Short mmCIF file of C-alpha atoms in Angstrom, two decimals:
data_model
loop_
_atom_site.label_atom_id
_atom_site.label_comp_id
_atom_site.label_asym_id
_atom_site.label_seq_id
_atom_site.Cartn_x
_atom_site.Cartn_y
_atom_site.Cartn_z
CA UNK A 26 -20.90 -11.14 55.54
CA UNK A 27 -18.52 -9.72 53.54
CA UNK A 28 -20.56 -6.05 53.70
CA UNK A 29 -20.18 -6.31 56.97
CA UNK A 30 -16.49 -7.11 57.27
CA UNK A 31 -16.21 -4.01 54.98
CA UNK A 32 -18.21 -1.63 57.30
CA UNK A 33 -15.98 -2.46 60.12
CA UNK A 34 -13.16 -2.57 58.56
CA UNK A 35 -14.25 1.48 57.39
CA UNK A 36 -14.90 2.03 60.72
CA UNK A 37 -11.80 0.57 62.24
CA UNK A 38 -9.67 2.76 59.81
CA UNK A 39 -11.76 6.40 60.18
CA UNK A 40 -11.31 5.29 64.35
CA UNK A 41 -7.58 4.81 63.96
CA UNK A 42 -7.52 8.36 61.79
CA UNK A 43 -9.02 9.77 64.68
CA UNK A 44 -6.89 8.25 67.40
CA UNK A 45 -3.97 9.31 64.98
CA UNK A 46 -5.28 12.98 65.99
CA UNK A 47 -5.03 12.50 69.13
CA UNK A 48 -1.77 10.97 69.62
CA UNK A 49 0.14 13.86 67.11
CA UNK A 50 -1.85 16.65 68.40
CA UNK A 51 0.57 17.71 70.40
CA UNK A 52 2.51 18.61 67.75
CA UNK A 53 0.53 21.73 66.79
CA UNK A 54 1.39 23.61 69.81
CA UNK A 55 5.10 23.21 69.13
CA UNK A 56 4.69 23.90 65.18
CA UNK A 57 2.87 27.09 66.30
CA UNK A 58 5.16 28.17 68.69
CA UNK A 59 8.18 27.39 66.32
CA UNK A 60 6.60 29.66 64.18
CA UNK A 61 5.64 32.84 66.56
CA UNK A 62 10.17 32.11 67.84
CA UNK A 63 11.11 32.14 64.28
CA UNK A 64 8.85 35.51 63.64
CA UNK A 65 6.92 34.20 60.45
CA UNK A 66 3.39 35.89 60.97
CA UNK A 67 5.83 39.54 61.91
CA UNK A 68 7.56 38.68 58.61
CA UNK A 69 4.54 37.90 56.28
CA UNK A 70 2.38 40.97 58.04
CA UNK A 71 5.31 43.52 57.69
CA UNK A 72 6.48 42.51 54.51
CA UNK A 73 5.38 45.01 51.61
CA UNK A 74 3.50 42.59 49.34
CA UNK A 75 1.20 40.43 51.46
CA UNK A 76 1.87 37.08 49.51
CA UNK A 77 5.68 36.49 50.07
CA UNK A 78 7.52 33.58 48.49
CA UNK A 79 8.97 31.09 50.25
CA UNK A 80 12.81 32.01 49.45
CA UNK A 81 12.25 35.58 50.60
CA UNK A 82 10.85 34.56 53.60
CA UNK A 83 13.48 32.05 54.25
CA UNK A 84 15.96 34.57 53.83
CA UNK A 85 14.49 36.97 56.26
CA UNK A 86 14.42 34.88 59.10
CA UNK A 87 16.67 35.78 61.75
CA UNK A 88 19.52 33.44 63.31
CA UNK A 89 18.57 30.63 60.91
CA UNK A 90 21.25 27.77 60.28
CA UNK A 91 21.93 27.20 56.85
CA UNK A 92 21.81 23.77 57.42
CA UNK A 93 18.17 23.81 58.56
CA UNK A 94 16.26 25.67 55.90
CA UNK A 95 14.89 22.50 53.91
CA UNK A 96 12.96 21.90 56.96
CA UNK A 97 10.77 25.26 56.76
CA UNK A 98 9.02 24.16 53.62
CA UNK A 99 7.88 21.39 56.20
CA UNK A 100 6.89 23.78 58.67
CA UNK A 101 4.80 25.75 56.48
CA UNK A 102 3.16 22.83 55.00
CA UNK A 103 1.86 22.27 58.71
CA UNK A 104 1.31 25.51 59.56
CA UNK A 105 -1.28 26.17 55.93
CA UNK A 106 -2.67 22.32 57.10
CA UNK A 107 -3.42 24.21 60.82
CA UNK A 108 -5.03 27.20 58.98
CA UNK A 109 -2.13 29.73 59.95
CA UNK A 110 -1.26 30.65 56.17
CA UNK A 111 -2.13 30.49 53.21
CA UNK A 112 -0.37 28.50 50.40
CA UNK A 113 -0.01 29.99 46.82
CA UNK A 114 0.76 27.24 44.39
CA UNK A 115 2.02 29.61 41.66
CA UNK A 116 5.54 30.81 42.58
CA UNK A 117 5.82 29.04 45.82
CA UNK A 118 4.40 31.38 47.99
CA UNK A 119 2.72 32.25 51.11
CA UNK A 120 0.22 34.84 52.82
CA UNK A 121 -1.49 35.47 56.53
CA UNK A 122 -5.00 33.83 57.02
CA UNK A 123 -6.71 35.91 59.81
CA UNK A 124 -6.03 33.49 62.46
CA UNK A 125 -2.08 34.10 61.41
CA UNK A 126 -2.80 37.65 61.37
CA UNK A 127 -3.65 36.73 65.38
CA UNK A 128 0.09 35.86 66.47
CA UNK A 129 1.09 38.65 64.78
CA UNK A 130 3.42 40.65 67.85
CA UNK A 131 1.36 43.22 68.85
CA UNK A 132 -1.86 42.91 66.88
CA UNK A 133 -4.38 44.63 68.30
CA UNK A 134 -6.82 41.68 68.48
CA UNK A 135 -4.21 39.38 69.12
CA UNK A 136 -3.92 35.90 70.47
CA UNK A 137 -0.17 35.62 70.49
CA UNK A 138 1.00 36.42 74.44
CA UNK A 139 -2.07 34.24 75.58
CA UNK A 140 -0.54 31.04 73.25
CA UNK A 141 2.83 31.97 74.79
CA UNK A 142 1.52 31.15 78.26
CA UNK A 143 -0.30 28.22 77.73
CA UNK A 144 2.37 26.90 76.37
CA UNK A 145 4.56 28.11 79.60
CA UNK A 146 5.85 24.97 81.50
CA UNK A 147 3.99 25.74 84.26
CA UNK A 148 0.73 25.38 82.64
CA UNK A 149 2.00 22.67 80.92
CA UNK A 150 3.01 20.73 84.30
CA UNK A 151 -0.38 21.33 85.76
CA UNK A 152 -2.16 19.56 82.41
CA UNK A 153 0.51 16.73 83.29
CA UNK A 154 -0.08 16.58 86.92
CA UNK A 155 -3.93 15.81 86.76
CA UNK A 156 -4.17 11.78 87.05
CA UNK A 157 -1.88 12.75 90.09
CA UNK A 158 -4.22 15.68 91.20
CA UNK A 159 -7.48 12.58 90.86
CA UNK A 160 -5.52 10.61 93.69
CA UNK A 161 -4.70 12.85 95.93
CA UNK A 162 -7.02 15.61 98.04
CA UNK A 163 -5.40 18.61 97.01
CA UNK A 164 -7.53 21.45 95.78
CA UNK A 165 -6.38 21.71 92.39
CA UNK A 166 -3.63 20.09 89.90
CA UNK A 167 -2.00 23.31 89.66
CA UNK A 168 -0.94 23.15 93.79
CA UNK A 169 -0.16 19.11 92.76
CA UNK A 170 2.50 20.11 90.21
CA UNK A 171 3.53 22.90 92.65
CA UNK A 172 2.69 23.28 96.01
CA UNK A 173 1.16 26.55 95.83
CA UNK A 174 -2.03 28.49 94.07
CA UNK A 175 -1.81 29.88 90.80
CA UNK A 176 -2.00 33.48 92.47
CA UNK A 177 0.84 32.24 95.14
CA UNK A 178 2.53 31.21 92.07
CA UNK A 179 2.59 34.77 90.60
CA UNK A 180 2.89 37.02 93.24
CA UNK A 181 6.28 34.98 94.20
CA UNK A 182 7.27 34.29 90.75
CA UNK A 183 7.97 37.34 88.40
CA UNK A 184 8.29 35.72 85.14
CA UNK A 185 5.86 33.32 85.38
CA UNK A 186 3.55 36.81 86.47
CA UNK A 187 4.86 38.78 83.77
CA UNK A 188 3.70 35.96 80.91
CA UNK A 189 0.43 35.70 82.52
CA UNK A 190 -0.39 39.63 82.80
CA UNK A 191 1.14 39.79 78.81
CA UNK A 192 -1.42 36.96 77.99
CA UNK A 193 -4.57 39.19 80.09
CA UNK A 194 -3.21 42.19 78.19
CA UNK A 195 -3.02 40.64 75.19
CA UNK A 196 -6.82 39.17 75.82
CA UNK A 197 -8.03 42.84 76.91
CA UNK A 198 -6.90 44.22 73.68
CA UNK A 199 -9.49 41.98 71.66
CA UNK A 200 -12.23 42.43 74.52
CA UNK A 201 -11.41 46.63 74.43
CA UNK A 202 -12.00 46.36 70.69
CA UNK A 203 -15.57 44.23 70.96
CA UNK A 204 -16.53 46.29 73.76
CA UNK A 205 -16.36 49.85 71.88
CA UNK A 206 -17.79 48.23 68.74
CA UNK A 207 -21.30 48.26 67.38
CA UNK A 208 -21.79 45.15 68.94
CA UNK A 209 -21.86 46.11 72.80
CA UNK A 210 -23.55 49.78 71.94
CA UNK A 211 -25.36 51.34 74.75
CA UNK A 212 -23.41 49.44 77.53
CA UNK A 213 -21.57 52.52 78.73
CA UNK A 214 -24.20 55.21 78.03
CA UNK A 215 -25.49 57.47 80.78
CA UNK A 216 -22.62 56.21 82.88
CA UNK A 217 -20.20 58.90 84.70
CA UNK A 218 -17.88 56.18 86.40
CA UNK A 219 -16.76 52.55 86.34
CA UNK A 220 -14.65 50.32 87.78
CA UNK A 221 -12.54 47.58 86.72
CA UNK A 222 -12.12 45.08 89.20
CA UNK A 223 -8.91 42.89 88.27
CA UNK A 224 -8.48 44.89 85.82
CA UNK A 225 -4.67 43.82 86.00
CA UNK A 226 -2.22 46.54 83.67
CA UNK A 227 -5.65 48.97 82.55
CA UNK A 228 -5.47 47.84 79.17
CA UNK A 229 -9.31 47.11 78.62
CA UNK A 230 -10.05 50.18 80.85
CA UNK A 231 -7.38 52.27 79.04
CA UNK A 232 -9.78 51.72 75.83
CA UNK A 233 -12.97 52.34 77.64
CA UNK A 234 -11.44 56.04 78.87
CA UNK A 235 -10.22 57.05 75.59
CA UNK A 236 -13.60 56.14 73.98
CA UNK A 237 -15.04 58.36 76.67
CA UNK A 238 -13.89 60.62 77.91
CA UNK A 239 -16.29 61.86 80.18
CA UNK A 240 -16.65 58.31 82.07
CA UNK A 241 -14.32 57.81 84.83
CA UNK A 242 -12.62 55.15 84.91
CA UNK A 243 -10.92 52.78 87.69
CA UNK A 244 -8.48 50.04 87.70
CA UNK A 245 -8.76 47.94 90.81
CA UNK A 246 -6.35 45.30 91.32
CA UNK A 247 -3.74 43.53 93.87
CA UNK A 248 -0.38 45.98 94.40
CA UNK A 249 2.02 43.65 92.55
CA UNK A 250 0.01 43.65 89.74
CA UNK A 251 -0.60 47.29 89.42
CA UNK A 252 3.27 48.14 90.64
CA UNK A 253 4.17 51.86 90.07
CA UNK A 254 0.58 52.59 88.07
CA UNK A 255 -0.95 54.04 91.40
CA UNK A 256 -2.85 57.22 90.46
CA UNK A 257 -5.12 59.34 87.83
CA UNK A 258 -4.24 60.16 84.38
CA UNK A 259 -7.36 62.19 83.02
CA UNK A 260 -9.98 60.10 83.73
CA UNK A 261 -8.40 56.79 84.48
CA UNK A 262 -6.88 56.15 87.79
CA UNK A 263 -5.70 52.90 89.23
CA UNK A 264 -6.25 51.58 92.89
CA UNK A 265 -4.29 48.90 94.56
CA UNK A 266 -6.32 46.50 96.69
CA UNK A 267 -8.27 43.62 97.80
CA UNK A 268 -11.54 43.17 95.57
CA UNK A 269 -12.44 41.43 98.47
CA UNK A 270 -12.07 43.83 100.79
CA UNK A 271 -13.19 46.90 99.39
CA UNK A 272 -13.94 48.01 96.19
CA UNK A 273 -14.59 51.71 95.20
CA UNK A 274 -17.73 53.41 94.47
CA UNK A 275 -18.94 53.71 91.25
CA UNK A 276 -21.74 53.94 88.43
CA UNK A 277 -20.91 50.65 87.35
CA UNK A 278 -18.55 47.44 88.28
CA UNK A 279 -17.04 45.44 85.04
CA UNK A 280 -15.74 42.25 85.75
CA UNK A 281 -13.65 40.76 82.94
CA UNK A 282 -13.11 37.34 83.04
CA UNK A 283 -13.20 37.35 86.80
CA UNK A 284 -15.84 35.09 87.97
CA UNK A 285 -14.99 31.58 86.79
CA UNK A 286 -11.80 32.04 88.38
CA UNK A 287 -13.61 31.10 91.77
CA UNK A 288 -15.83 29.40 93.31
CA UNK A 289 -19.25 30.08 94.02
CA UNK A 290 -18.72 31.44 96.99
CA UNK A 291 -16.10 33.45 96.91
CA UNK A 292 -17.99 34.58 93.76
CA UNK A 293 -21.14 35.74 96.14
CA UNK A 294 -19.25 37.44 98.13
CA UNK A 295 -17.72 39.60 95.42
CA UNK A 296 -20.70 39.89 93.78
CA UNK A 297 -21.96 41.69 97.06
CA UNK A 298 -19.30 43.75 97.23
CA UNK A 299 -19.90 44.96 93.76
CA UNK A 300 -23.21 45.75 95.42
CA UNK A 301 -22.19 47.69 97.89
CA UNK A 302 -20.35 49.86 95.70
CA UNK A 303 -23.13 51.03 93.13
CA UNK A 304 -26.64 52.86 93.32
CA UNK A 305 -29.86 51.55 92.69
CA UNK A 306 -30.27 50.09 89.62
CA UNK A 307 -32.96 53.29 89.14
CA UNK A 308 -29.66 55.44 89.59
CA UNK A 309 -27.98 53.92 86.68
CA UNK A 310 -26.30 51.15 88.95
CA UNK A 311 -24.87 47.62 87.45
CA UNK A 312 -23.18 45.19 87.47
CA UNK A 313 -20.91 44.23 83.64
CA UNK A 314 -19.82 41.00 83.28
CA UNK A 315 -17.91 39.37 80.70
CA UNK A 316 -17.42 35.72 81.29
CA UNK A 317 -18.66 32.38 79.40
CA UNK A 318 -21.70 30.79 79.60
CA UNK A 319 -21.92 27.64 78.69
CA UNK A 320 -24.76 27.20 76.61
CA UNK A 321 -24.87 30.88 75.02
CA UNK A 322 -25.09 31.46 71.18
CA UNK A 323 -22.24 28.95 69.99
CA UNK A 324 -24.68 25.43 69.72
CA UNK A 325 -23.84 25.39 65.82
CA UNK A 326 -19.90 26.42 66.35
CA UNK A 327 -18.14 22.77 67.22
CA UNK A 328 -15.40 24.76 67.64
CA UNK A 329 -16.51 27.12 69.72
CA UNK A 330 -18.63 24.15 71.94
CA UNK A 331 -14.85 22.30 72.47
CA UNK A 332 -13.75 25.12 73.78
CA UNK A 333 -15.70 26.37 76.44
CA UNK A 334 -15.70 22.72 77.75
CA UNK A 335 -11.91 22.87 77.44
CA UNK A 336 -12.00 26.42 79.67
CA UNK A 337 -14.18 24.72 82.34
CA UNK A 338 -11.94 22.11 82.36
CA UNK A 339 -8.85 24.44 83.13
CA UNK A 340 -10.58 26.30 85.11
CA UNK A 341 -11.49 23.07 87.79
CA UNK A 342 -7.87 22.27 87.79
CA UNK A 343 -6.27 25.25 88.07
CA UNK A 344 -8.61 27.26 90.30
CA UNK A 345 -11.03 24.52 91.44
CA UNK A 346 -13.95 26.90 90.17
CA UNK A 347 -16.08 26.12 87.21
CA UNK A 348 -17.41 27.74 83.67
CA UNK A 349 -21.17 28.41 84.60
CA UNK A 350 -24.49 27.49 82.57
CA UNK A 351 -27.16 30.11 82.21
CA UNK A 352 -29.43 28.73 85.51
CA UNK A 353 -26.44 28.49 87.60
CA UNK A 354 -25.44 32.23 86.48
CA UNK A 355 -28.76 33.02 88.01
CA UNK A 356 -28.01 30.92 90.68
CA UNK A 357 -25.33 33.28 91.56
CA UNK A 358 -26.77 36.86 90.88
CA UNK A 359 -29.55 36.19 93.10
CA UNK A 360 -28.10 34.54 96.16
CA UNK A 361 -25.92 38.06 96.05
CA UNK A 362 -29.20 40.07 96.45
CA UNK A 363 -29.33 40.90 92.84
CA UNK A 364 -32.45 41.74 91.51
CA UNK A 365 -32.65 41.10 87.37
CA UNK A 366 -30.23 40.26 84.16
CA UNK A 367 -30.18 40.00 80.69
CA UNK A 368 -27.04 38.32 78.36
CA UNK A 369 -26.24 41.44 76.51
CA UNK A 370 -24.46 39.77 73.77
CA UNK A 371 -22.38 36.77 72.61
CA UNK A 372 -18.60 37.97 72.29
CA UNK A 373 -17.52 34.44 70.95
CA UNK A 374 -16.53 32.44 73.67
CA UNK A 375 -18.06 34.49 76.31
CA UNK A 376 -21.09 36.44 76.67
CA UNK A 377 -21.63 40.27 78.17
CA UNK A 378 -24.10 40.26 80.98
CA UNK A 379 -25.67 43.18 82.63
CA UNK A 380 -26.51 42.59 86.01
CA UNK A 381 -28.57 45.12 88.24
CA UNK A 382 -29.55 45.67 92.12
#
């Protein structure tokens, strides 16, 4: 009896550890974005010796009340517990991990402008609006928290549109990096054009030009988004447009993180556009996607599992579309007349698919 008292009561206490979790995790958010305001990953990257003490990096950040600097040996305590730093026992100081070296302003790879709008109160109303969004028959929580469509939201709202095209630049920089790698070789070879459909500010597409220089290369995307960017530079040009209505012809169609932004379909009928727009897959045509599947290459990353689940479920409430599984992919390319596929690669969180008429 007793043994058994004691194996509940070891269960009741790692349950309430977990619950615990739950109820402080939102916490982390506002540690981390305390941090990225104050500019501690800018001063621990830029500073000359990469393990700074904790004086010197008090005393280097900017607009700091005297009165509140016992607190930052609290924040970094948090921040080394949340794997943003390093902690160096021996003279009190700290370093960048590599997910630090991520919020790092203007890191090539870097995560920062994508935390920043999560973290927008926008986003952060739609999270808080979904028990309202289960009552009600609106589309999705994000028109529940505020009458209007995420892409209403952003055409209308320049702010709000400027965070979320700093967050898709900010994304595109670590995509532009993968996709020029080792890792996605032979994805661009033998091809004279491309297009990049939604390819928002060119930054992805930017990378692809300079890489090659003899591939032509096409930003497609709606007219507030592309602005004053109409027209060619060497071999990148941008065109402002509908990828729904037309989309211009090419060698090849990449679509970056486009797809799970709708529904199925709206996503056939862009998928046959894409069609329409290539040559036979004889001629070189295809179609490059870069998207998540669900099941793809990440079965022994928990981390990586949480997250796509966490994706889909943004994606439902803020789009009403879906992350897709490998069959329903298939689903997909073939009810848009596509003939064959193959999953390239695993890019982390989402996979590169080559898809061909």
């Amino acid at each position: 009896m007793l043994n058994n008292n004691n194996i509940c009561a070891n269960q009741l206490i790692e349950a309430e550890a977990q619950s615990w979790d739950y109820i402080l995790s939102y916490l982390r958010p506002s540690c981390i974005k305390c941090a990225i305001e104050l500019g501690i990953p800018d001063i621990l990257y830029k500073n000359a010796n990469p393990i700074m003490s904790l004086s010197d990096l008090i005393a280097a950040l900017p607009n700091l009340n005297p009165s509140k600097t016992t607190f930052i040996p609290i924040l970094m305590r948090i921040l080394v517990d949340f794997g943003l730093f390093n902690y160096h026992q021996q003279g009190d100081r700290y370093s960048l991990t590599s997910v630090g070296r991520l919020l790092v302003e203007n890191d090539p790879s870097g995560k920062r402008s994508f935390f920043i709008f999560v973290q927008h109160p926008v986003l952060l109303n739609t999270a808080a609006s979904v028990g309202d969004w289960l009552r009600d028959d609106i589309p999705t929580a994000f028109e529940t928290a505020h009458g209007k469509s995420h892409w209403d939201y952003c055409a209308e709202d320049p702010e709000f549109n400027g965070v979320f095209n700093d967050a898709m630049v900010g994304d595109s920089r670590l995509i532009s990096n993968l996709l020029i790698s080792d890792c996605c070789a032979g994805v661009f070879e033998g091809l004279t054009s491309l297009v990049d459909v939604g390819g928002g500010t060119g930054a992805v597409a930017m990378t692809i030009a300079d890489a090659f220089p003899s591939l032509k290369c096409i930003v497609l995307d709606l007219p507030h988004v592309i602005g004053d960017r109409k027209g060619s530079t060497g071999n990148l040009e941008f065109v402002s447009g509908s990828m729904f209505d037309k989309i211009p012809h090419a060698n090849a169609i990449l679509l970056k993180w486009i797809l799970h932004n709708w529904d199925d379909e709206d996503c056939v009928k862009l998928l046959k556009k894409c069609k329409e727009s290539i040559p036979s897959k004889e001629k070189g045509g295809k179609v490059i996607i870069i998207d998540i599947v669900m099941e793809d290459n990440c079965s022994n990353n928990e981390e990586l599992v949480q997250s796509k689940h966490l994706m889909d479920f943004i994606m439902r409430i803020t789009y009403a579309s879906k992350e897709r599984s490998k069959k329903e992919w298939e689903t997909l390319f073939l009810d848009a007349g596509f003939s064959e596929y193959k999953i390239i690669t695993s890019l982390g969180l989402r996979s590169l698919i080559e898809v061909y008429p």
